[in-house]
Short mmCIF file of C-alpha atoms in Angstrom, two decimals:
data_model
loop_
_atom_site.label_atom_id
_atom_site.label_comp_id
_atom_site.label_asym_id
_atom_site.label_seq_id
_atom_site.Cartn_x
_atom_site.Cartn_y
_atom_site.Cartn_z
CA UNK A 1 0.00 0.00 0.00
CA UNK A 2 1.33 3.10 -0.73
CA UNK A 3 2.18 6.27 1.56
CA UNK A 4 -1.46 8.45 0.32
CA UNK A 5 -3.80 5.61 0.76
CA UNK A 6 -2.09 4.88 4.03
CA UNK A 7 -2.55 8.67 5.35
CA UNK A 8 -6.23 7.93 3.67
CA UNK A 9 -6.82 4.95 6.23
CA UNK A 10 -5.59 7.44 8.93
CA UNK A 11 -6.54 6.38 12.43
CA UNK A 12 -9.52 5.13 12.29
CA UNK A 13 -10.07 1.23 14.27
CA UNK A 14 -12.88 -1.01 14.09
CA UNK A 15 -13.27 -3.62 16.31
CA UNK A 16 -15.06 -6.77 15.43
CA UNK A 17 -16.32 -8.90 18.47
CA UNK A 18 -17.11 -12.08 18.21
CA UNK A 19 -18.14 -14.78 20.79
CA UNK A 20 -16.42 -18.11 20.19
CA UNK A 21 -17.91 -21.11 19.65
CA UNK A 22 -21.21 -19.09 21.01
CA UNK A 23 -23.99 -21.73 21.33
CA UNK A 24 -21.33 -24.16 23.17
CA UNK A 25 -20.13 -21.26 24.93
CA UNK A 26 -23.65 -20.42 26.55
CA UNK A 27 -24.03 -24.37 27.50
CA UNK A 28 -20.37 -24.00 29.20
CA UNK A 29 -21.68 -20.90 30.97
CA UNK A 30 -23.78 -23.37 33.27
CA UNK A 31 -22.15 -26.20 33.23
CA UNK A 32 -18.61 -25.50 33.90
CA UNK A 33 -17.38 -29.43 33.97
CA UNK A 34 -17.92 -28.87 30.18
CA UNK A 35 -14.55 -27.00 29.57
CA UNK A 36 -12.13 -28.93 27.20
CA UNK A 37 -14.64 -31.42 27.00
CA UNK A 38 -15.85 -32.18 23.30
CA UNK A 39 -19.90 -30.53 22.69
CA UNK A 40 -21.92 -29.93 19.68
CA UNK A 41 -25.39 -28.70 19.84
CA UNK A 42 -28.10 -29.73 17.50
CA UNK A 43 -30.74 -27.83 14.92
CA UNK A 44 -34.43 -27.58 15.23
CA UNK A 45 -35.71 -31.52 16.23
CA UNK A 46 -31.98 -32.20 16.40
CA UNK A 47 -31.09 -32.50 12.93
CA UNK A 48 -27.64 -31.65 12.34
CA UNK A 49 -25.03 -30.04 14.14
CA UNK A 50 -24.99 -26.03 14.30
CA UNK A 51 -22.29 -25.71 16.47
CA UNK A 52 -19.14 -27.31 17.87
CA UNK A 53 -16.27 -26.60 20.41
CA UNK A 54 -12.71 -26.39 19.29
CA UNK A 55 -12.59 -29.93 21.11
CA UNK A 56 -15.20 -31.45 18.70
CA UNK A 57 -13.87 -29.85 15.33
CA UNK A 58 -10.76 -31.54 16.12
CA UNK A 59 -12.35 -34.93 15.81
CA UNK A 60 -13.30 -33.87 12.30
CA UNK A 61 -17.48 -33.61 13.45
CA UNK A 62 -18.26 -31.58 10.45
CA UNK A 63 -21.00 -28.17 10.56
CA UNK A 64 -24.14 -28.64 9.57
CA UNK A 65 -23.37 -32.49 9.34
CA UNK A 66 -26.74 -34.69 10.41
CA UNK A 67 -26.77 -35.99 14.10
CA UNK A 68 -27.34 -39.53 12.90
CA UNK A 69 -24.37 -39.79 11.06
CA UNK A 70 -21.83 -38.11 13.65
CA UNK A 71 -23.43 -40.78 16.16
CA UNK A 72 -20.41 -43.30 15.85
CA UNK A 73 -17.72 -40.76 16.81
CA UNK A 74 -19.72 -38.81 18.96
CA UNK A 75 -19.85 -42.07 20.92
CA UNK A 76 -16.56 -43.35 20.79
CA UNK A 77 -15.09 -39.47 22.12
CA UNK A 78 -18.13 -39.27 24.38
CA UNK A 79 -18.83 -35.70 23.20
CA UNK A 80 -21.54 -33.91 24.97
CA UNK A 81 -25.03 -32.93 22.58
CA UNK A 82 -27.40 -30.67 23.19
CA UNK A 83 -30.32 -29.66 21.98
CA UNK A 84 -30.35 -25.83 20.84
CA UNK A 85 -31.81 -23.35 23.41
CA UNK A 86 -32.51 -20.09 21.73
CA UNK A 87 -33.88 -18.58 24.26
CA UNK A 88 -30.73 -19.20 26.17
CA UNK A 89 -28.29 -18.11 23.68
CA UNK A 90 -31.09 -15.12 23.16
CA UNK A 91 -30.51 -13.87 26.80
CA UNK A 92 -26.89 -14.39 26.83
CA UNK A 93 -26.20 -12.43 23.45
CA UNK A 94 -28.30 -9.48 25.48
CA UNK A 95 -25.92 -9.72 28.27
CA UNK A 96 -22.51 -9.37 25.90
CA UNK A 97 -23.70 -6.98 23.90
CA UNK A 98 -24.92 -4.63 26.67
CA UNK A 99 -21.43 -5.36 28.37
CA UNK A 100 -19.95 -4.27 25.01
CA UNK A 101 -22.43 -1.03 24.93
CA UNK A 102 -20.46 0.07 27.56
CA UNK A 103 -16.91 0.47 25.89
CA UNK A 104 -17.73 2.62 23.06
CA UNK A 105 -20.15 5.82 21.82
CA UNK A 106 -20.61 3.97 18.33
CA UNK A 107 -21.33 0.00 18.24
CA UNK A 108 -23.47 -1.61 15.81
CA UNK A 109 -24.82 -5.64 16.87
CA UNK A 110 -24.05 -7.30 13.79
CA UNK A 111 -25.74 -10.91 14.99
CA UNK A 112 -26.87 -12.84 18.22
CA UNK A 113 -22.77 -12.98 18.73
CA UNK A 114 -20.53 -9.87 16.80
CA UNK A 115 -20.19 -6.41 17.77
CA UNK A 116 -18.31 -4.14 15.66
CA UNK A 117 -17.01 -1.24 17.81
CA UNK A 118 -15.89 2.13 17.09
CA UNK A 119 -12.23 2.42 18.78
CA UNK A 120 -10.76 5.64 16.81
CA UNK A 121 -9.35 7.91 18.97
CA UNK A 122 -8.82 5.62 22.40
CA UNK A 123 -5.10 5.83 23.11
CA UNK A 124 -3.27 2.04 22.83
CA UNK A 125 -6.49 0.35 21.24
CA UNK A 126 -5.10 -2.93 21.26
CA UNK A 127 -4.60 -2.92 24.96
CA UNK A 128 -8.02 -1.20 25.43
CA UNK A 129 -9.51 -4.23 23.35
CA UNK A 130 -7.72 -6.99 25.44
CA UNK A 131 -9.45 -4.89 28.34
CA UNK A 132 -12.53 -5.64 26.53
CA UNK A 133 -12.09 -9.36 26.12
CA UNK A 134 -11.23 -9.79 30.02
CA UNK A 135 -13.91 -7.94 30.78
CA UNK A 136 -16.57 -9.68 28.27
CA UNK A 137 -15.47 -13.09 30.11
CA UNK A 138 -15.36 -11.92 33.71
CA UNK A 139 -18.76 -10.82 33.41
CA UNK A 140 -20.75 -12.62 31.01
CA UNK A 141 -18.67 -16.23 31.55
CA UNK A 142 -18.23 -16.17 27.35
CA UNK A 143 -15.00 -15.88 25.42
CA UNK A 144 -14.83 -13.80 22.57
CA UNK A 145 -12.31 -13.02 20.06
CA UNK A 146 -11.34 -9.64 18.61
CA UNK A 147 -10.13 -8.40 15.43
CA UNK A 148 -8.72 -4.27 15.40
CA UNK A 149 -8.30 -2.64 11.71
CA UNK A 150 -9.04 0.79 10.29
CA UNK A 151 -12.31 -0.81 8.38
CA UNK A 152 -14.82 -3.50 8.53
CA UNK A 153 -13.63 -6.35 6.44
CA UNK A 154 -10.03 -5.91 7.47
CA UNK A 155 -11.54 -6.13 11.34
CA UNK A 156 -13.58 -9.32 9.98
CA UNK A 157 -9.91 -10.55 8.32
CA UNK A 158 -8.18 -9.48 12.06
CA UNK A 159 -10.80 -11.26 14.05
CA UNK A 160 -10.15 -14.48 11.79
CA UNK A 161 -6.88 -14.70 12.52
CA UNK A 162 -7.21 -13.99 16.16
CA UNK A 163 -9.58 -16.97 16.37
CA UNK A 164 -6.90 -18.96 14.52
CA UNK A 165 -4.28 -18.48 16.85
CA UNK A 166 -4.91 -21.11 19.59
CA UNK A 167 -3.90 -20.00 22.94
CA UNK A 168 -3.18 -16.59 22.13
CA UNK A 169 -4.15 -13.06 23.39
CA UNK A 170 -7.17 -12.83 21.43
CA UNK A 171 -6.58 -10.11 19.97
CA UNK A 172 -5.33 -9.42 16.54
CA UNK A 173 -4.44 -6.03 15.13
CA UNK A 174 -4.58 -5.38 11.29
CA UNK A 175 -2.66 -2.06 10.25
CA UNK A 176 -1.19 -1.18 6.10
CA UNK A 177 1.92 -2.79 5.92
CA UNK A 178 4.00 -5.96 5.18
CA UNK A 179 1.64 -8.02 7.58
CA UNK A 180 -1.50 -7.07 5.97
CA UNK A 181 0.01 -8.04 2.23
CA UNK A 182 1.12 -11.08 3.65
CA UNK A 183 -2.28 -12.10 5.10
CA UNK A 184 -4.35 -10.74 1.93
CA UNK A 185 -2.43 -12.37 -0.41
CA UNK A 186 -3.63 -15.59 1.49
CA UNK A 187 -6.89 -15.26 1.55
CA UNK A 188 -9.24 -16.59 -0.99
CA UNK A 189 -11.39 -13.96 -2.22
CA UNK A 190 -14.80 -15.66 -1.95
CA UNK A 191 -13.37 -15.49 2.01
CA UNK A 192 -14.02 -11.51 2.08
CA UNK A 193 -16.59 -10.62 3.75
CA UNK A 194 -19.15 -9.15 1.46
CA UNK A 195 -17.98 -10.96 -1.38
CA UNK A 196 -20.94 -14.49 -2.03
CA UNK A 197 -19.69 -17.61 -4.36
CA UNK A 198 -21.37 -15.76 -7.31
CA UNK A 199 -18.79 -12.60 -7.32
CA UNK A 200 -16.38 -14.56 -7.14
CA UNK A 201 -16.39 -16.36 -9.51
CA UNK A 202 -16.68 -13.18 -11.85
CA UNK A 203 -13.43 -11.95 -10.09
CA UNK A 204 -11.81 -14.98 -10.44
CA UNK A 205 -12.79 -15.09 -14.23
CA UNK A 206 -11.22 -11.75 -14.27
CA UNK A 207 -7.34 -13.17 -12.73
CA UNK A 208 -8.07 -11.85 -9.25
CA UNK A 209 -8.27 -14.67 -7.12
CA UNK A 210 -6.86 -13.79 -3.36
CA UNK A 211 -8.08 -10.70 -1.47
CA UNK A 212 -4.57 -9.16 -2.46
CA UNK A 213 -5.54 -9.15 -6.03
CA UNK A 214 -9.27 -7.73 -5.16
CA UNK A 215 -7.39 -4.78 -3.28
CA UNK A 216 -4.72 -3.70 -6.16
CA UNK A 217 -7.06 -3.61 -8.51
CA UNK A 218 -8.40 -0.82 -10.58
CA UNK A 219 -11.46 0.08 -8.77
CA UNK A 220 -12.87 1.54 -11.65
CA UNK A 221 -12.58 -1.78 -13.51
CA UNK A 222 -14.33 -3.44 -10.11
CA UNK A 223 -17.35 -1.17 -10.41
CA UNK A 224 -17.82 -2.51 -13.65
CA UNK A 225 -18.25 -5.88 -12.54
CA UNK A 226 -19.76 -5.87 -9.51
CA UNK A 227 -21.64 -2.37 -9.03
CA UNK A 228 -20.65 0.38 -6.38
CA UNK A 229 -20.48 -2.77 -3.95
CA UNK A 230 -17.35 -3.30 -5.63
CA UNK A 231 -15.87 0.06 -5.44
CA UNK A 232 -17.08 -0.09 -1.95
CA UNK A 233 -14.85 -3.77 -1.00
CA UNK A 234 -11.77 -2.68 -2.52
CA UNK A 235 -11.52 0.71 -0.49
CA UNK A 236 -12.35 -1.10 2.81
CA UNK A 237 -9.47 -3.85 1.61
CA UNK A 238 -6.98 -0.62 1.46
CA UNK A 239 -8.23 0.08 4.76
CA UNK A 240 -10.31 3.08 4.11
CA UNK A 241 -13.31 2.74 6.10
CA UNK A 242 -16.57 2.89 3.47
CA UNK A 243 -19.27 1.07 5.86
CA UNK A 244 -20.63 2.81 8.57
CA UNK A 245 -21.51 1.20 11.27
CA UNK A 246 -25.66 0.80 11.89
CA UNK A 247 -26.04 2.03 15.29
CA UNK A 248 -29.57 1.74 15.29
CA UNK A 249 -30.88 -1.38 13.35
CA UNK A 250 -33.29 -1.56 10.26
CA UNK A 251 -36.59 -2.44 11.08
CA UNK A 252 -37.58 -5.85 9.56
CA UNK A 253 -39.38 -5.51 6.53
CA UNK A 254 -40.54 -9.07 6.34
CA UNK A 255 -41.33 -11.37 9.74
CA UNK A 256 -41.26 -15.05 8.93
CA UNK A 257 -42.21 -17.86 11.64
CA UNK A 258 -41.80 -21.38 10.57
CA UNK A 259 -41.05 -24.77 12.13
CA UNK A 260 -40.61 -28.51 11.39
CA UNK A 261 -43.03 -30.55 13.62
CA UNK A 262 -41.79 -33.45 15.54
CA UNK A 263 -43.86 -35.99 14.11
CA UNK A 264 -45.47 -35.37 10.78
CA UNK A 265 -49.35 -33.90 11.43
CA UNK A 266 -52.64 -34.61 9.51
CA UNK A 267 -55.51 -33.12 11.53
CA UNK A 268 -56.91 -29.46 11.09
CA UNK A 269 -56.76 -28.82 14.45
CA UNK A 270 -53.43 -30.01 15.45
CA UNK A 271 -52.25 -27.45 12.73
CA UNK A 272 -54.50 -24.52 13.77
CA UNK A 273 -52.54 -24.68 16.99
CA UNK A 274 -49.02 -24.80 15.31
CA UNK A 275 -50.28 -22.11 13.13
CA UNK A 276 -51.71 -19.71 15.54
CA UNK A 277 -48.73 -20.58 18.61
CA UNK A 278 -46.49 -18.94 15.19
CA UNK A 279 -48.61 -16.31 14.85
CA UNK A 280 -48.21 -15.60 18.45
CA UNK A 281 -44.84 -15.41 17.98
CA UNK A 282 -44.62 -13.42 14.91
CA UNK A 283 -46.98 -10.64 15.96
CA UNK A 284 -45.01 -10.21 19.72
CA UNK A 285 -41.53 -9.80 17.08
CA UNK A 286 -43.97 -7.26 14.80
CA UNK A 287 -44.95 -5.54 18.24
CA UNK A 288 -41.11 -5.36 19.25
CA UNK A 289 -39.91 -3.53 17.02
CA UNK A 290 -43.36 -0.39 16.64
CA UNK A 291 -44.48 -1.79 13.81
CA UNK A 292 -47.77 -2.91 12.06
CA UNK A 293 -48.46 -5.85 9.04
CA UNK A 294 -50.57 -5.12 6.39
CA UNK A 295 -50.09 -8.85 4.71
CA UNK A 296 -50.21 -12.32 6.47
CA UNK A 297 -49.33 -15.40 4.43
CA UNK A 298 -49.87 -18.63 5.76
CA UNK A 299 -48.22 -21.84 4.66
CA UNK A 300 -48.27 -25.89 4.95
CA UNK A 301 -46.06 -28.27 3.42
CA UNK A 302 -45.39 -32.21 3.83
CA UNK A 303 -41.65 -33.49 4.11
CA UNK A 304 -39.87 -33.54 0.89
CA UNK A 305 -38.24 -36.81 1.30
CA UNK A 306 -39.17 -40.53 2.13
CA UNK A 307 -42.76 -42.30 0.43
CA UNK A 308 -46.02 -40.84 0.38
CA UNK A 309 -48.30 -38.02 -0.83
CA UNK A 310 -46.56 -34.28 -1.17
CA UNK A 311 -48.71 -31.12 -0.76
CA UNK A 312 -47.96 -27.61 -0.45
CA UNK A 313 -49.76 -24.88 -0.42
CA UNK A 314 -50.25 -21.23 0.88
CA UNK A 315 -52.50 -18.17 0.96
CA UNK A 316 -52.37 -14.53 1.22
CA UNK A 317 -54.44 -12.33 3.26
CA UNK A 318 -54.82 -8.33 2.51
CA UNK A 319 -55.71 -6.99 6.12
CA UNK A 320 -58.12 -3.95 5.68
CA UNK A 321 -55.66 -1.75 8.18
CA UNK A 322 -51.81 -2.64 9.11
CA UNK A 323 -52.30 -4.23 12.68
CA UNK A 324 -49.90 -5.98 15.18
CA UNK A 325 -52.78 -7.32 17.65
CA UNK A 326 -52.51 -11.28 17.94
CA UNK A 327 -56.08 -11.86 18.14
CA UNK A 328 -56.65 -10.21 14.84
CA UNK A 329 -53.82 -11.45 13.19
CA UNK A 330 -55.05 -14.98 14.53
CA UNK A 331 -58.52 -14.81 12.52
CA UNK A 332 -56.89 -14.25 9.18
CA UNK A 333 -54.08 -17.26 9.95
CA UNK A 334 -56.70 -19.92 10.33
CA UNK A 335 -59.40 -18.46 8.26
CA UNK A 336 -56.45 -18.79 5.70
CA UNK A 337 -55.59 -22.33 7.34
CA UNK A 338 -58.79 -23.69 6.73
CA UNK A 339 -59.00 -22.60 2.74
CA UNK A 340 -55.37 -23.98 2.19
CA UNK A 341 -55.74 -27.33 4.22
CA UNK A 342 -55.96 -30.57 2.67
CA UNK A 343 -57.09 -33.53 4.63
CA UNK A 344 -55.12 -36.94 4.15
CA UNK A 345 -51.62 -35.56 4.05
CA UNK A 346 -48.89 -35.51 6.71
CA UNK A 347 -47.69 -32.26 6.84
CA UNK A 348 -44.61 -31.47 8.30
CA UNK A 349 -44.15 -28.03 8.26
CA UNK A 350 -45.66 -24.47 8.54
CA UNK A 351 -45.42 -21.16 9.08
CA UNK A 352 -46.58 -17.51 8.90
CA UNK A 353 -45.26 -14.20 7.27
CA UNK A 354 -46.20 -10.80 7.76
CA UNK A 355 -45.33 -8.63 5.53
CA UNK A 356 -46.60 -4.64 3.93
CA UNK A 357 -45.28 -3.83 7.49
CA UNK A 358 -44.95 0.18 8.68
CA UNK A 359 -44.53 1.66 11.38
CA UNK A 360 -47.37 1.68 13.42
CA UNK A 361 -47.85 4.92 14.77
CA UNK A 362 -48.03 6.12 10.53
CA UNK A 363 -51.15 3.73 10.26
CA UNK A 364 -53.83 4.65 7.65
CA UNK A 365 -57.06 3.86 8.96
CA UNK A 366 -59.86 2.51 6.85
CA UNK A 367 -63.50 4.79 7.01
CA UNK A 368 -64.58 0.82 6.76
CA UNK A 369 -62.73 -0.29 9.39
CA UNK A 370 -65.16 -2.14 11.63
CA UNK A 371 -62.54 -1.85 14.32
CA UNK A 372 -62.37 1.97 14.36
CA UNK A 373 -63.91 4.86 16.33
CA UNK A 374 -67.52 4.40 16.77
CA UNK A 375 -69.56 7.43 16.35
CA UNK A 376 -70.53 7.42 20.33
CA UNK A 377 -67.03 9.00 21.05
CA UNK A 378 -66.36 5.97 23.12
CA UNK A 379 -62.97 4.40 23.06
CA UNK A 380 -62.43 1.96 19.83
CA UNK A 381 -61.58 -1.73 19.86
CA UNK A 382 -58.65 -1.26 18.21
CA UNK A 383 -57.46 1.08 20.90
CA UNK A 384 -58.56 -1.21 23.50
CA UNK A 385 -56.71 -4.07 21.77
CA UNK A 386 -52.92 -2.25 21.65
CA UNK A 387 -53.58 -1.66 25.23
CA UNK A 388 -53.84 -5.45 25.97
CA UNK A 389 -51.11 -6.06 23.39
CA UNK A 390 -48.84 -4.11 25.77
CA UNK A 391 -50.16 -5.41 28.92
CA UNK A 392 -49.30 -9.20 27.77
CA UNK A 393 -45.87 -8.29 26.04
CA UNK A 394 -44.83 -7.26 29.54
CA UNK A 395 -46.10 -10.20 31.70
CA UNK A 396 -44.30 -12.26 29.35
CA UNK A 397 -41.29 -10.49 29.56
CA UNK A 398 -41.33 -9.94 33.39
CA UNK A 399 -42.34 -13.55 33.98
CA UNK A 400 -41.18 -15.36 30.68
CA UNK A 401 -41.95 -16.19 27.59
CA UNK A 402 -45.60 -17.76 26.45
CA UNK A 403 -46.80 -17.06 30.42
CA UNK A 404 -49.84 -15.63 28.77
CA UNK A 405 -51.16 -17.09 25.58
CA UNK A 406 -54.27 -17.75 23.49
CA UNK A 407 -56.00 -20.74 24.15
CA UNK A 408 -56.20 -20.99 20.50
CA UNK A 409 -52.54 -22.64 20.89
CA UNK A 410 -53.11 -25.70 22.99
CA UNK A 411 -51.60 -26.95 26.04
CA UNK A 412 -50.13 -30.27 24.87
CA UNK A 413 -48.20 -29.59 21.56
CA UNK A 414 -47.59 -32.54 20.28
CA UNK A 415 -45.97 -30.95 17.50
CA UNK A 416 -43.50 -29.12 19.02
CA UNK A 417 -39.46 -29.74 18.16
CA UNK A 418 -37.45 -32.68 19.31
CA UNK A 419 -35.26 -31.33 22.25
CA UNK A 420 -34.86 -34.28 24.55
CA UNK A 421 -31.07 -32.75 25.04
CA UNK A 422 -31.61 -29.15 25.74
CA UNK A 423 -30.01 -28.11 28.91
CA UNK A 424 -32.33 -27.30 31.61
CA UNK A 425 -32.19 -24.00 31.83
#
């Protein structure tokens, strides 16, 4: 790199933090006896493996692999399996990133386990970021890993390597120099962040095949191919920070709820409670965030594999004014359910997405709405129904999740997920 696009990169660090071997981590948290032990927790109705400690990599137990298959050598190591816990691994990525809140003005959460973190300006950064680490651990009981350069994808190269380097600090600073040649002119390119199997292979039709390669290039001649994206990738490569970080998080434009059932399901009823439990669900993440739906689409499917008849099917519903209030949102689900369902098949899967979603204090209300201000001057429905909306959202979130709930979603659910080895807590 030369001495102008060095002053160009300047001072500014980005810190990328991100939490180790997270969903193992979180089952360590409680049971301490775990450490150097060999875990792997399992998917949705334990499937296949979503995550695995450094302890069960090095037995070669692949990611994403299916449970079944990994069964010999998970047995012969005696490695640990659980069954995934989101709600767990929910709470604890709550408790880092707040932790991490703490350390900088400018943060953006990237997932349930990185940070990036503004640093610019904080005398010795590197020290200040093992500071971070120690303190990440200490509190939250999960290891992280932390990668320091003057822009996003060289923090996400930086954090690779620190996660690479068993038994180090940690903590691996990226700056313009020999180093940083050295290490881009090792990495793959379809291993930038930012750059999916598809650009790739365009650079790679193009000669440019390491990261190196992507950052000497002409960035004019980059724009070409792959848009202002392009442009974009090579500046951050020279270390000249281009991507801001998102302080305060999109809204969702789309809400999806879906699951696999345990055992395949053929009755109307067993499905109106799957359907209206992930209704539940998707109107309390609709509520989270201020916002309203305007479309619901419901869906069923059977398995795609083994014998038997295959069905699926879904239907849309226009709602006459954007709404976030379950019991609403419930009628048009299983009204929609009950136009879409077969009987005779063995469906198993379904699921529910919102979508035409605004916020919801910019609703347009309908002169039809049968919901709406009566002429009496006395208090609408609709009104009445946020009002309970709220109420509920905060008894479950004082007293836990699904504490209050619709009848409408059983008691028994016999179609919820496999999880005879989630941890108890």
């Amino acid at each position: 790199m030369d001495a102008d696009l060095e002053k160009l990169a300047g001072n500014r660090r980005i810190a990328l933090v991100d939490c180790n071997n997270f969903y193992v981590s979180c089952e360590r948290v409680f049971r301490p006896g775990l450490e150097g032990v060999p875990v792997v927790v399992l998917s949705n109705n334990d499937g296949c493996i979503i995550a695995r400690s450094d302890e069960a990599k090095a037995l070669g137990i692949a990611m994403g692999a299916p449970y079944f298959k990994t069964r010999p050598v998970i047995k012969k190591h005696r490695v640990r399996v659980f069954s995934s816990n989101f709600a767990l691994y929910g709470d604890m990525s709550r408790r880092v990133m707040s932790t991490l809140a703490g350390f900088s003005d400018s943060f953006e959460v990237y997932s349930i386990d990185e940070c990036f973190l503004d640093l610019t300006g904080f005398e010795e950064p590197a020290a200040y970021a093992a500071v971070i680490r120690a303190t990440v651990r200490r509190w939250t009981g999960i290891p992280v890993s932390i990668g320091l350069a003057p822009s996003k994808v060289l923090a996400k190269v930086a954090n690779k390597l620190a996660k690479a380097e068993r038994g180090g600090p940690g903590v691996k600073v990226l700056l313009p120099g020999e180093e940083l040649d050295e290490v881009l002119g090792r990495l793959p390119v379809e291993e930038v962040w930012g750059i999916a199997e598809r650009l790739a292979r365009r650079l790679k039709r193009s000669g440019i095949h390491t990261a190196k390669k992507l950052r000497d290039a002409d960035e004019r001649v980059i724009e070409k191919k792959l848009g202002v994206v392009g442009r974009r990738m090579v500046y951050e490569l020279r270390g000249m920070s281009c991507l801001a970080l998102e302080e305060q998080p999109p809204d969702k434009k789309t809400i999806c709820t879906t699951r696999s059932f345990a055992r395949a399901l053929t009755g109307l009823e067993e499905l109106a409670e799957a359907v209206a439990s992930f209704m539940s669900r998707a109107a309390e993440k609709l509520r989270s965030q201020g916002s309203a739906a305007g479309l619901l689409t419901v869906f069923v499917m059977t398995g795609h594999f083994g014998e038997g008849p295959k069905y699926y099917n879904s239907t849309v519903a226009l709602l006459p004014v954007p709404t976030a209030v379950t019991h609403e949102l419930l009628e048009y689900a299983l009204a929609g359910l009950k136009r879409i369902y077969r009987p005779g098949y063995p469906y198993k899967r379904a699921g529910v997405l919102l979508g035409d979603i605004v916020p919801a204090g910019a609703v347009q209300l309908d002169l039809l709405d049968r919901l709406g201000e009566p002429p009496d001057g006395e208090k609408s429905r609709r009104r009445r129904d946020e009002r309970l909306m709220r109420a509920v959202d905060r008894l479950n979130r004082e007293l836990g999740p699904q504490t209050v709930q619709y009848a409408r979603e059983g008691l028994e659910r016999p179609w919820v997920l496999v999880t005879n080895r989630r941890t108890p807590r």
